[in-house]
DNA sequence: AGAATCGGTAACCGTTGTGTTACCAATAGG
DNA sequence: CCTATTGGTAACACAACGGTTACCGATTCT
């Protein structure tokens, strides 16, 4: 499971938020959540597999900790999407008015992209 | 469906990436993907519901466009998690060495948080 | 040694998600 | 007017998800 699917579950996000304040054991996390310990254990296994969490073994105890670097794929992807705002300097639009009018009925498959409104 | 679950699916991420380069119709998106048109349609419905996409009706055609603001929840959440790196100025650690040694075996439920290594 | 704690895993089950095909309404075009 | 295109939706099949209980091994403490 990748990081995107990992953070899709509210329980797992809650676990990550908890681990952000310091490592914890499975029993600790289970005590702080309304679901059973095996359920927590399974979520943690997915989070480890996704690279968002790591575990340190101390005798019979296992201390899970947050691996912030695992969020890098999510951050870079969202950043890339948000940053694709069309640059298009106003100078490039000079004298385009007549051209747009001529082709307004031809290019059906590729409608003119919005450059204002909710494109922000 | 919220934005987190929306971007968990690879197909939907692909759709969002495509819409980042300009609006498109369902048939266009279906032609660019290996799945059927109804499947695309259902994904788009979820994306609209998640606030990541909006549609403009033009006669019988429907032009879907990316709504970048819909990613705000994901960005703010990931930012918050990453930014929880323990500040802890070095000055606050002065004279703590003796204290730590005294309690190292007592505080079992709340182990000492990592402040180095993969915590980054 | 014996009891208790920690924690993983197997087996099972209901729900949800993702795809398909088939069908339908609405609009555009010859 | 008739046909083609666009696109939503219903019905269905199958896989995956998220939870439970039961059971197990390993370690720690008395």
PDB file of C-alpha atoms (C1' of nucleotides) in Angstrom:
ATOM      1  CA  UNK A   1       0.000   0.000   0.000  1.00  0.00           C
ATOM      2  CA  UNK A   2       1.332   3.404  -0.951  1.00  0.00           C
ATOM      3  CA  UNK A   3       1.299   6.566   1.137  1.00  0.00           C
ATOM      4  CA  UNK A   4      -1.760   7.957  -0.641  1.00  0.00           C
ATOM      5  CA  UNK A   5      -3.932   4.984   0.254  1.00  0.00           C
ATOM      6  CA  UNK A   6      -2.387   4.864   3.730  1.00  0.00           C
ATOM      7  CA  UNK A   7      -3.567   8.350   4.690  1.00  0.00           C
ATOM      8  CA  UNK A   8      -7.006   7.794   3.174  1.00  0.00           C
ATOM      9  CA  UNK A   9      -8.228   6.089   6.353  1.00  0.00           C
ATOM     10  CA  UNK A  10      -9.252   8.369   9.253  1.00  0.00           C
ATOM     11  CA  UNK A  11      -7.991   5.872  11.833  1.00  0.00           C
ATOM     12  CA  UNK A  12      -4.559   5.793  10.252  1.00  0.00           C
ATOM     13  CA  UNK A  13      -4.428   9.583  10.074  1.00  0.00           C
ATOM     14  CA  UNK A  14      -5.295   9.651  13.751  1.00  0.00           C
ATOM     15  CA  UNK A  15      -2.488   7.200  14.478  1.00  0.00           C
ATOM     16  CA  UNK A  16      -0.022   9.335  12.548  1.00  0.00           C
ATOM     17  CA  UNK A  17      -1.122  12.446  14.427  1.00  0.00           C
ATOM     18  CA  UNK A  18      -0.616  10.612  17.693  1.00  0.00           C
ATOM     19  CA  UNK A  19       2.842   9.400  16.704  1.00  0.00           C
ATOM     20  CA  UNK A  20       3.767  12.944  15.741  1.00  0.00           C
ATOM     21  CA  UNK A  21       3.900  13.721  19.443  1.00  0.00           C
ATOM     22  CA  UNK A  22       6.252  10.850  20.188  1.00  0.00           C
ATOM     23  CA  UNK A  23       6.633   7.056  19.844  1.00  0.00           C
ATOM     24  CA  UNK A  24       4.074   4.686  21.295  1.00  0.00           C
ATOM     25  CA  UNK A  25       3.365   0.980  21.690  1.00  0.00           C
ATOM     26  CA  UNK A  26       0.459  -0.910  20.207  1.00  0.00           C
ATOM     27  CA  UNK A  27      -1.282  -1.229  23.573  1.00  0.00           C
ATOM     28  CA  UNK A  28      -0.966   2.509  24.119  1.00  0.00           C
ATOM     29  CA  UNK A  29      -2.480   3.318  20.747  1.00  0.00           C
ATOM     30  CA  UNK A  30      -5.229   0.754  21.224  1.00  0.00           C
ATOM     31  CA  UNK A  31      -6.111   2.302  24.583  1.00  0.00           C
ATOM     32  CA  UNK A  32      -6.528   5.686  22.922  1.00  0.00           C
ATOM     33  CA  UNK A  33      -8.764   4.410  20.129  1.00  0.00           C
ATOM     34  CA  UNK A  34     -12.193   2.781  20.114  1.00  0.00           C
ATOM     35  CA  UNK A  35     -11.090  -0.232  18.075  1.00  0.00           C
ATOM     36  CA  UNK A  36      -9.386  -3.462  19.072  1.00  0.00           C
ATOM     37  CA  UNK A  37      -5.656  -4.047  19.339  1.00  0.00           C
ATOM     38  CA  UNK A  38      -5.438  -6.346  16.306  1.00  0.00           C
ATOM     39  CA  UNK A  39      -7.081  -3.658  14.220  1.00  0.00           C
ATOM     40  CA  UNK A  40      -4.459  -1.161  15.371  1.00  0.00           C
ATOM     41  CA  UNK A  41      -1.773  -3.725  14.656  1.00  0.00           C
ATOM     42  CA  UNK A  42      -2.983  -4.172  11.104  1.00  0.00           C
ATOM     43  CA  UNK A  43      -3.101  -0.439  10.489  1.00  0.00           C
ATOM     44  CA  UNK A  44       0.440  -0.118  11.798  1.00  0.00           C
ATOM     45  CA  UNK A  45       1.622  -2.870   9.483  1.00  0.00           C
ATOM     46  CA  UNK A  46       0.199  -0.951   6.523  1.00  0.00           C
ATOM     47  CA  UNK A  47       1.753   2.284   7.726  1.00  0.00           C
ATOM     48  CA  UNK A  48       5.153   0.595   8.017  1.00  0.00           C
ATOM     49  CA  UNK A  49       4.716  -0.873   4.550  1.00  0.00           C
ATOM     50  CA  UNK A  50       3.871   2.612   3.256  1.00  0.00           C
ATOM     51  CA  UNK A  51       7.029   4.009   4.825  1.00  0.00           C
ATOM     52  CA  UNK A  52       5.158   6.360   7.130  1.00  0.00           C
ATOM     53  CA  UNK A  53       6.028   4.577  10.345  1.00  0.00           C
ATOM     54  CA  UNK A  54       8.937   2.533  11.720  1.00  0.00           C
ATOM     55  CA  UNK A  55       9.283   0.266  14.748  1.00  0.00           C
ATOM     56  CA  UNK A  56      12.030  -0.148  17.306  1.00  0.00           C
ATOM     57  CA  UNK A  57      12.101  -3.420  19.196  1.00  0.00           C
ATOM     58  CA  UNK A  58      12.875  -3.172  22.912  1.00  0.00           C
ATOM     59  CA  UNK A  59      12.674  -6.605  24.464  1.00  0.00           C
ATOM     60  CA  UNK A  60       9.081  -7.675  24.161  1.00  0.00           C
ATOM     61  CA  UNK A  61       7.957  -4.130  23.481  1.00  0.00           C
ATOM     62  CA  UNK A  62       7.744  -2.453  20.120  1.00  0.00           C
ATOM     63  CA  UNK A  63       7.954   1.296  19.879  1.00  0.00           C
ATOM     64  CA  UNK A  64       6.384   2.737  16.749  1.00  0.00           C
ATOM     65  CA  UNK A  65       7.493   6.142  15.573  1.00  0.00           C
ATOM     66  CA  UNK A  66       6.497   8.500  12.794  1.00  0.00           C
ATOM     67  CA  UNK A  67       8.651   8.654   9.665  1.00  0.00           C
ATOM     68  CA  UNK A  68       7.910  12.109   8.315  1.00  0.00           C
ATOM     69  CA  UNK A  69       9.904  11.529   5.138  1.00  0.00           C
ATOM     70  CA  UNK A  70       7.273   9.003   4.066  1.00  0.00           C
ATOM     71  CA  UNK A  71       4.913  11.861   3.314  1.00  0.00           C
ATOM     72  CA  UNK A  72       7.243  13.219   0.653  1.00  0.00           C
ATOM     73  CA  UNK A  73       5.404  11.567  -2.279  1.00  0.00           C
ATOM     74  CA  UNK A  74       2.090  13.067  -1.187  1.00  0.00           C
ATOM     75  CA  UNK A  75       3.563  16.488  -0.664  1.00  0.00           C
ATOM     76  CA  UNK A  76       5.412  16.564  -3.961  1.00  0.00           C
ATOM     77  CA  UNK A  77       2.385  15.340  -5.906  1.00  0.00           C
ATOM     78  CA  UNK A  78      -0.015  17.848  -4.393  1.00  0.00           C
ATOM     79  CA  UNK A  79       2.567  20.603  -4.807  1.00  0.00           C
ATOM     80  CA  UNK A  80       2.962  19.744  -8.481  1.00  0.00           C
ATOM     81  CA  UNK A  81      -0.792  19.794  -9.084  1.00  0.00           C
ATOM     82  CA  UNK A  82      -1.338  23.088  -7.329  1.00  0.00           C
ATOM     83  CA  UNK A  83       1.633  24.699  -9.011  1.00  0.00           C
ATOM     84  CA  UNK A  84       0.357  23.883 -12.533  1.00  0.00           C
ATOM     85  CA  UNK A  85      -1.525  27.176 -12.473  1.00  0.00           C
ATOM     86  CA  UNK A  86      -1.268  28.458 -16.051  1.00  0.00           C
ATOM     87  CA  UNK A  87       1.500  31.089 -16.149  1.00  0.00           C
ATOM     88  CA  UNK A  88       0.477  32.770 -19.438  1.00  0.00           C
ATOM     89  CA  UNK A  89       1.814  36.316 -19.020  1.00  0.00           C
ATOM     90  CA  UNK A  90      -0.634  38.993 -20.173  1.00  0.00           C
ATOM     91  CA  UNK A  91       1.786  39.957 -22.915  1.00  0.00           C
ATOM     92  CA  UNK A  92       1.234  36.575 -24.606  1.00  0.00           C
ATOM     93  CA  UNK A  93      -2.468  37.305 -24.993  1.00  0.00           C
ATOM     94  CA  UNK A  94      -1.950  40.376 -27.208  1.00  0.00           C
ATOM     95  CA  UNK A  95      -3.855  40.244 -30.468  1.00  0.00           C
ATOM     96  CA  UNK A  96      -5.362  36.840 -29.587  1.00  0.00           C
ATOM     97  CA  UNK A  97      -8.915  38.087 -29.546  1.00  0.00           C
ATOM     98  CA  UNK A  98      -9.446  37.790 -33.306  1.00  0.00           C
ATOM     99  CA  UNK A  99      -7.830  34.353 -33.440  1.00  0.00           C
ATOM    100  CA  UNK A 100     -10.044  32.963 -30.669  1.00  0.00           C
ATOM    101  CA  UNK A 101     -13.178  34.118 -32.442  1.00  0.00           C
ATOM    102  CA  UNK A 102     -12.183  32.388 -35.679  1.00  0.00           C
ATOM    103  CA  UNK A 103     -11.607  28.960 -34.109  1.00  0.00           C
ATOM    104  CA  UNK A 104     -14.254  29.047 -31.408  1.00  0.00           C
ATOM    105  CA  UNK A 105     -16.480  26.533 -33.238  1.00  0.00           C
ATOM    106  CA  UNK A 106     -13.783  24.203 -34.615  1.00  0.00           C
ATOM    107  CA  UNK A 107     -11.858  22.876 -31.655  1.00  0.00           C
ATOM    108  CA  UNK A 108     -14.578  20.800 -30.021  1.00  0.00           C
ATOM    109  CA  UNK A 109     -12.430  18.122 -28.393  1.00  0.00           C
ATOM    110  CA  UNK A 110     -10.150  20.560 -26.622  1.00  0.00           C
ATOM    111  CA  UNK A 111     -12.215  23.412 -25.188  1.00  0.00           C
ATOM    112  CA  UNK A 112     -10.466  26.583 -24.156  1.00  0.00           C
ATOM    113  CA  UNK A 113      -9.042  26.144 -20.646  1.00  0.00           C
ATOM    114  CA  UNK A 114     -10.391  28.416 -17.932  1.00  0.00           C
ATOM    115  CA  UNK A 115      -7.860  30.960 -16.784  1.00  0.00           C
ATOM    116  CA  UNK A 116      -9.922  32.541 -14.039  1.00  0.00           C
ATOM    117  CA  UNK A 117     -12.661  31.602 -11.549  1.00  0.00           C
ATOM    118  CA  UNK A 118     -12.182  28.315  -9.695  1.00  0.00           C
ATOM    119  CA  UNK A 119      -8.979  27.449 -11.546  1.00  0.00           C
ATOM    120  CA  UNK A 120      -7.196  29.017  -8.557  1.00  0.00           C
TER     121      UNK A 120
ATOM    122  CA  UNK B   1     -15.917  11.037  -0.040  1.00  0.00           C
ATOM    123  CA  UNK B   2     -13.270  13.386   1.259  1.00  0.00           C
ATOM    124  CA  UNK B   3     -10.191  14.611  -0.563  1.00  0.00           C
ATOM    125  CA  UNK B   4      -7.914  12.089   1.170  1.00  0.00           C
ATOM    126  CA  UNK B   5      -9.874   9.107  -0.066  1.00  0.00           C
ATOM    127  CA  UNK B   6     -10.325  10.751  -3.450  1.00  0.00           C
ATOM    128  CA  UNK B   7      -6.611  10.936  -4.187  1.00  0.00           C
ATOM    129  CA  UNK B   8      -5.991   7.427  -2.867  1.00  0.00           C
ATOM    130  CA  UNK B   9      -6.983   5.888  -6.211  1.00  0.00           C
ATOM    131  CA  UNK B  10      -4.330   5.937  -8.970  1.00  0.00           C
ATOM    132  CA  UNK B  11      -6.951   6.400 -11.680  1.00  0.00           C
ATOM    133  CA  UNK B  12      -8.328   9.468  -9.969  1.00  0.00           C
ATOM    134  CA  UNK B  13      -4.843  10.903  -9.513  1.00  0.00           C
ATOM    135  CA  UNK B  14      -4.283  10.391 -13.203  1.00  0.00           C
ATOM    136  CA  UNK B  15      -7.527  12.190 -13.993  1.00  0.00           C
ATOM    137  CA  UNK B  16      -6.526  15.112 -11.810  1.00  0.00           C
ATOM    138  CA  UNK B  17      -3.139  15.295 -13.491  1.00  0.00           C
ATOM    139  CA  UNK B  18      -4.820  15.360 -16.875  1.00  0.00           C
ATOM    140  CA  UNK B  19      -7.253  18.081 -15.813  1.00  0.00           C
ATOM    141  CA  UNK B  20      -4.330  20.138 -14.541  1.00  0.00           C
ATOM    142  CA  UNK B  21      -3.456  20.787 -18.192  1.00  0.00           C
ATOM    143  CA  UNK B  22      -6.945  22.003 -19.034  1.00  0.00           C
ATOM    144  CA  UNK B  23     -10.631  21.000 -18.992  1.00  0.00           C
ATOM    145  CA  UNK B  24     -11.845  17.839 -20.693  1.00  0.00           C
ATOM    146  CA  UNK B  25     -15.029  15.901 -21.359  1.00  0.00           C
ATOM    147  CA  UNK B  26     -15.806  12.414 -20.140  1.00  0.00           C
ATOM    148  CA  UNK B  27     -15.294  10.881 -23.583  1.00  0.00           C
ATOM    149  CA  UNK B  28     -11.904  12.548 -23.864  1.00  0.00           C
ATOM    150  CA  UNK B  29     -10.798  11.215 -20.494  1.00  0.00           C
ATOM    151  CA  UNK B  30     -12.161   7.760 -21.278  1.00  0.00           C
ATOM    152  CA  UNK B  31     -10.220   7.703 -24.541  1.00  0.00           C
ATOM    153  CA  UNK B  32      -7.005   8.411 -22.648  1.00  0.00           C
ATOM    154  CA  UNK B  33      -7.556   5.698 -20.057  1.00  0.00           C
ATOM    155  CA  UNK B  34      -7.834   1.917 -20.279  1.00  0.00           C
ATOM    156  CA  UNK B  35     -11.155   1.751 -18.426  1.00  0.00           C
ATOM    157  CA  UNK B  36     -14.729   2.253 -19.579  1.00  0.00           C
ATOM    158  CA  UNK B  37     -16.613   5.556 -19.796  1.00  0.00           C
ATOM    159  CA  UNK B  38     -19.009   4.746 -16.919  1.00  0.00           C
ATOM    160  CA  UNK B  39     -16.029   4.029 -14.700  1.00  0.00           C
ATOM    161  CA  UNK B  40     -14.568   7.447 -15.538  1.00  0.00           C
ATOM    162  CA  UNK B  41     -17.947   9.011 -14.934  1.00  0.00           C
ATOM    163  CA  UNK B  42     -18.154   7.491 -11.477  1.00  0.00           C
ATOM    164  CA  UNK B  43     -14.652   8.652 -10.605  1.00  0.00           C
ATOM    165  CA  UNK B  44     -15.552  12.166 -11.730  1.00  0.00           C
ATOM    166  CA  UNK B  45     -18.642  12.141  -9.576  1.00  0.00           C
ATOM    167  CA  UNK B  46     -16.518  11.293  -6.557  1.00  0.00           C
ATOM    168  CA  UNK B  47     -14.007  13.977  -7.442  1.00  0.00           C
ATOM    169  CA  UNK B  48     -16.769  16.577  -7.728  1.00  0.00           C
ATOM    170  CA  UNK B  49     -18.177  15.421  -4.398  1.00  0.00           C
ATOM    171  CA  UNK B  50     -14.702  15.772  -2.879  1.00  0.00           C
ATOM    172  CA  UNK B  51     -14.430  19.328  -4.191  1.00  0.00           C
ATOM    173  CA  UNK B  52     -11.453  18.557  -6.398  1.00  0.00           C
ATOM    174  CA  UNK B  53     -13.248  18.949  -9.709  1.00  0.00           C
ATOM    175  CA  UNK B  54     -16.118  21.036 -11.109  1.00  0.00           C
ATOM    176  CA  UNK B  55     -18.169  20.749 -14.304  1.00  0.00           C
ATOM    177  CA  UNK B  56     -19.412  23.332 -16.789  1.00  0.00           C
ATOM    178  CA  UNK B  57     -22.369  22.335 -18.902  1.00  0.00           C
ATOM    179  CA  UNK B  58     -22.222  23.391 -22.562  1.00  0.00           C
ATOM    180  CA  UNK B  59     -25.253  22.098 -24.366  1.00  0.00           C
ATOM    181  CA  UNK B  60     -25.023  18.350 -24.228  1.00  0.00           C
ATOM    182  CA  UNK B  61     -21.340  18.494 -23.364  1.00  0.00           C
ATOM    183  CA  UNK B  62     -19.876  18.676 -19.910  1.00  0.00           C
ATOM    184  CA  UNK B  63     -16.468  20.185 -19.375  1.00  0.00           C
ATOM    185  CA  UNK B  64     -14.726  19.033 -16.215  1.00  0.00           C
ATOM    186  CA  UNK B  65     -12.027  21.211 -14.754  1.00  0.00           C
ATOM    187  CA  UNK B  66      -9.628  20.933 -11.844  1.00  0.00           C
ATOM    188  CA  UNK B  67     -10.419  22.797  -8.621  1.00  0.00           C
ATOM    189  CA  UNK B  68      -7.016  23.236  -7.044  1.00  0.00           C
ATOM    190  CA  UNK B  69      -8.425  24.661  -3.830  1.00  0.00           C
ATOM    191  CA  UNK B  70      -9.892  21.231  -3.077  1.00  0.00           C
ATOM    192  CA  UNK B  71      -6.434  19.981  -2.205  1.00  0.00           C
ATOM    193  CA  UNK B  72      -6.128  22.448   0.651  1.00  0.00           C
ATOM    194  CA  UNK B  73      -7.174  19.948   3.373  1.00  0.00           C
ATOM    195  CA  UNK B  74      -4.541  17.456   2.248  1.00  0.00           C
ATOM    196  CA  UNK B  75      -1.845  20.065   2.033  1.00  0.00           C
ATOM    197  CA  UNK B  76      -2.608  21.586   5.415  1.00  0.00           C
ATOM    198  CA  UNK B  77      -2.766  18.186   7.117  1.00  0.00           C
ATOM    199  CA  UNK B  78       0.524  16.949   5.659  1.00  0.00           C
ATOM    200  CA  UNK B  79       2.144  20.288   6.387  1.00  0.00           C
ATOM    201  CA  UNK B  80       1.026  20.097  10.002  1.00  0.00           C
ATOM    202  CA  UNK B  81       2.392  16.574  10.434  1.00  0.00           C
ATOM    203  CA  UNK B  82       5.733  17.337   8.866  1.00  0.00           C
ATOM    204  CA  UNK B  83       6.089  20.544  10.816  1.00  0.00           C
ATOM    205  CA  UNK B  84       5.638  18.814  14.185  1.00  0.00           C
ATOM    206  CA  UNK B  85       9.386  18.256  14.283  1.00  0.00           C
ATOM    207  CA  UNK B  86      10.288  18.732  17.961  1.00  0.00           C
ATOM    208  CA  UNK B  87      11.693  22.270  18.355  1.00  0.00           C
ATOM    209  CA  UNK B  88      13.456  21.688  21.714  1.00  0.00           C
ATOM    210  CA  UNK B  89      16.228  24.303  21.695  1.00  0.00           C
ATOM    211  CA  UNK B  90      19.565  22.948  22.924  1.00  0.00           C
ATOM    212  CA  UNK B  91      19.390  25.336  25.867  1.00  0.00           C
ATOM    213  CA  UNK B  92      16.384  23.455  27.248  1.00  0.00           C
ATOM    214  CA  UNK B  93      18.440  20.282  27.521  1.00  0.00           C
ATOM    215  CA  UNK B  94      20.941  21.728  29.943  1.00  0.00           C
ATOM    216  CA  UNK B  95      21.319  19.742  33.150  1.00  0.00           C
ATOM    217  CA  UNK B  96      18.855  17.131  31.932  1.00  0.00           C
ATOM    218  CA  UNK B  97      21.379  14.338  31.740  1.00  0.00           C
ATOM    219  CA  UNK B  98      21.142  13.360  35.381  1.00  0.00           C
ATOM    220  CA  UNK B  99      17.355  13.536  35.358  1.00  0.00           C
ATOM    221  CA  UNK B 100      17.074  11.194  32.384  1.00  0.00           C
ATOM    222  CA  UNK B 101      19.296   8.580  33.976  1.00  0.00           C
ATOM    223  CA  UNK B 102      17.178   8.569  37.097  1.00  0.00           C
ATOM    224  CA  UNK B 103      13.872   7.881  35.331  1.00  0.00           C
ATOM    225  CA  UNK B 104      15.079   5.721  32.464  1.00  0.00           C
ATOM    226  CA  UNK B 105      13.504   2.551  33.866  1.00  0.00           C
ATOM    227  CA  UNK B 106      10.316   4.025  35.327  1.00  0.00           C
ATOM    228  CA  UNK B 107       8.427   5.630  32.483  1.00  0.00           C
ATOM    229  CA  UNK B 108       7.528   2.503  30.501  1.00  0.00           C
ATOM    230  CA  UNK B 109       4.286   3.706  28.886  1.00  0.00           C
ATOM    231  CA  UNK B 110       5.762   6.860  27.385  1.00  0.00           C
ATOM    232  CA  UNK B 111       9.214   6.107  25.993  1.00  0.00           C
ATOM    233  CA  UNK B 112      11.603   8.949  25.216  1.00  0.00           C
ATOM    234  CA  UNK B 113      10.794  10.455  21.793  1.00  0.00           C
ATOM    235  CA  UNK B 114      13.458  10.232  19.125  1.00  0.00           C
ATOM    236  CA  UNK B 115      14.914  13.578  18.285  1.00  0.00           C
ATOM    237  CA  UNK B 116      17.257  12.465  15.503  1.00  0.00           C
ATOM    238  CA  UNK B 117      17.527   9.726  12.874  1.00  0.00           C
ATOM    239  CA  UNK B 118      14.380   8.979  10.861  1.00  0.00           C
ATOM    240  CA  UNK B 119      12.328  11.492  12.784  1.00  0.00           C
ATOM    241  CA  UNK B 120      13.289  13.953  10.041  1.00  0.00           C
TER     242      UNK B 120
ATOM    243  C1'  DA C   1       8.736 -22.193  37.541  1.00  0.00           C
ATOM    244  C1'  DG C   2       4.488 -19.859  36.905  1.00  0.00           C
ATOM    245  C1'  DA C   3       1.736 -15.889  35.810  1.00  0.00           C
ATOM    246  C1'  DA C   4       1.081 -11.790  33.319  1.00  0.00           C
ATOM    247  C1'  DT C   5       1.971  -8.652  29.552  1.00  0.00           C
ATOM    248  C1'  DC C   6       3.027  -7.455  24.812  1.00  0.00           C
ATOM    249  C1'  DG C   7       2.001  -8.164  20.170  1.00  0.00           C
ATOM    250  C1'  DG C   8       1.559 -10.650  15.821  1.00  0.00           C
ATOM    251  C1'  DT C   9      -1.446 -13.619  12.934  1.00  0.00           C
ATOM    252  C1'  DA C  10      -5.160 -16.680  11.306  1.00  0.00           C
ATOM    253  C1'  DA C  11      -9.966 -17.222  10.296  1.00  0.00           C
ATOM    254  C1'  DC C  12     -14.036 -15.134   9.479  1.00  0.00           C
ATOM    255  C1'  DC C  13     -17.567 -11.645   8.132  1.00  0.00           C
ATOM    256  C1'  DG C  14     -20.101  -7.529   6.564  1.00  0.00           C
ATOM    257  C1'  DT C  15     -19.299  -3.373   3.885  1.00  0.00           C
ATOM    258  C1'  DT C  16     -17.358  -0.715   0.450  1.00  0.00           C
ATOM    259  C1'  DG C  17     -14.966   0.160  -3.869  1.00  0.00           C
ATOM    260  C1'  DT C  18     -14.111  -0.513  -8.666  1.00  0.00           C
ATOM    261  C1'  DG C  19     -14.942  -2.423 -12.740  1.00  0.00           C
ATOM    262  C1'  DT C  20     -18.257  -4.252 -16.312  1.00  0.00           C
ATOM    263  C1'  DT C  21     -22.583  -4.269 -19.626  1.00  0.00           C
ATOM    264  C1'  DA C  22     -27.073  -2.551 -20.732  1.00  0.00           C
ATOM    265  C1'  DC C  23     -30.192   1.031 -21.011  1.00  0.00           C
ATOM    266  C1'  DC C  24     -31.982   5.691 -21.181  1.00  0.00           C
ATOM    267  C1'  DA C  25     -32.527  10.950 -21.828  1.00  0.00           C
ATOM    268  C1'  DA C  26     -30.937  14.928 -24.166  1.00  0.00           C
ATOM    269  C1'  DT C  27     -28.689  17.543 -27.585  1.00  0.00           C
ATOM    270  C1'  DA C  28     -26.454  18.288 -32.224  1.00  0.00           C
ATOM    271  C1'  DG C  29     -26.158  17.584 -36.983  1.00  0.00           C
ATOM    272  C1'  DG C  30     -27.190  15.803 -41.930  1.00  0.00           C
TER     273       DG C  30
ATOM    274  C1'  DC D   1     -36.973  13.867 -39.073  1.00  0.00           C
ATOM    275  C1'  DC D   2     -33.764  10.646 -38.251  1.00  0.00           C
ATOM    276  C1'  DT D   3     -29.346   9.448 -36.630  1.00  0.00           C
ATOM    277  C1'  DA D   4     -25.205   9.976 -33.987  1.00  0.00           C
ATOM    278  C1'  DT D   5     -22.973  11.585 -29.964  1.00  0.00           C
ATOM    279  C1'  DT D   6     -22.642  12.736 -25.162  1.00  0.00           C
ATOM    280  C1'  DG D   7     -23.120  11.180 -20.614  1.00  0.00           C
ATOM    281  C1'  DG D   8     -25.584   9.669 -16.562  1.00  0.00           C
ATOM    282  C1'  DT D   9     -27.346   5.621 -14.010  1.00  0.00           C
ATOM    283  C1'  DA D  10     -28.971   0.972 -12.749  1.00  0.00           C
ATOM    284  C1'  DA D  11     -27.749  -3.739 -11.918  1.00  0.00           C
ATOM    285  C1'  DC D  12     -24.380  -6.833 -11.158  1.00  0.00           C
ATOM    286  C1'  DA D  13     -19.697  -9.406 -10.096  1.00  0.00           C
ATOM    287  C1'  DC D  14     -15.575  -9.515  -7.749  1.00  0.00           C
ATOM    288  C1'  DA D  15     -11.837  -7.964  -4.963  1.00  0.00           C
ATOM    289  C1'  DA D  16     -10.239  -5.381  -1.132  1.00  0.00           C
ATOM    290  C1'  DC D  17     -10.914  -3.181   3.350  1.00  0.00           C
ATOM    291  C1'  DG D  18     -11.697  -2.898   8.154  1.00  0.00           C
ATOM    292  C1'  DG D  19     -13.418  -4.869  11.975  1.00  0.00           C
ATOM    293  C1'  DT D  20     -14.011  -8.841  15.251  1.00  0.00           C
ATOM    294  C1'  DT D  21     -12.627 -13.136  18.253  1.00  0.00           C
ATOM    295  C1'  DA D  22      -9.429 -16.736  19.207  1.00  0.00           C
ATOM    296  C1'  DC D  23      -4.966 -18.339  19.527  1.00  0.00           C
ATOM    297  C1'  DC D  24      -0.068 -18.327  19.630  1.00  0.00           C
ATOM    298  C1'  DG D  25       4.971 -17.237  20.851  1.00  0.00           C
ATOM    299  C1'  DA D  26       8.127 -14.377  23.392  1.00  0.00           C
ATOM    300  C1'  DT D  27       9.543 -11.723  27.189  1.00  0.00           C
ATOM    301  C1'  DT D  28       9.311  -9.974  31.812  1.00  0.00           C
ATOM    302  C1'  DC D  29       8.318 -10.102  36.719  1.00  0.00           C
ATOM    303  C1'  DT D  30       7.354 -12.368  41.188  1.00  0.00           C
TER     304       DT D  30
END
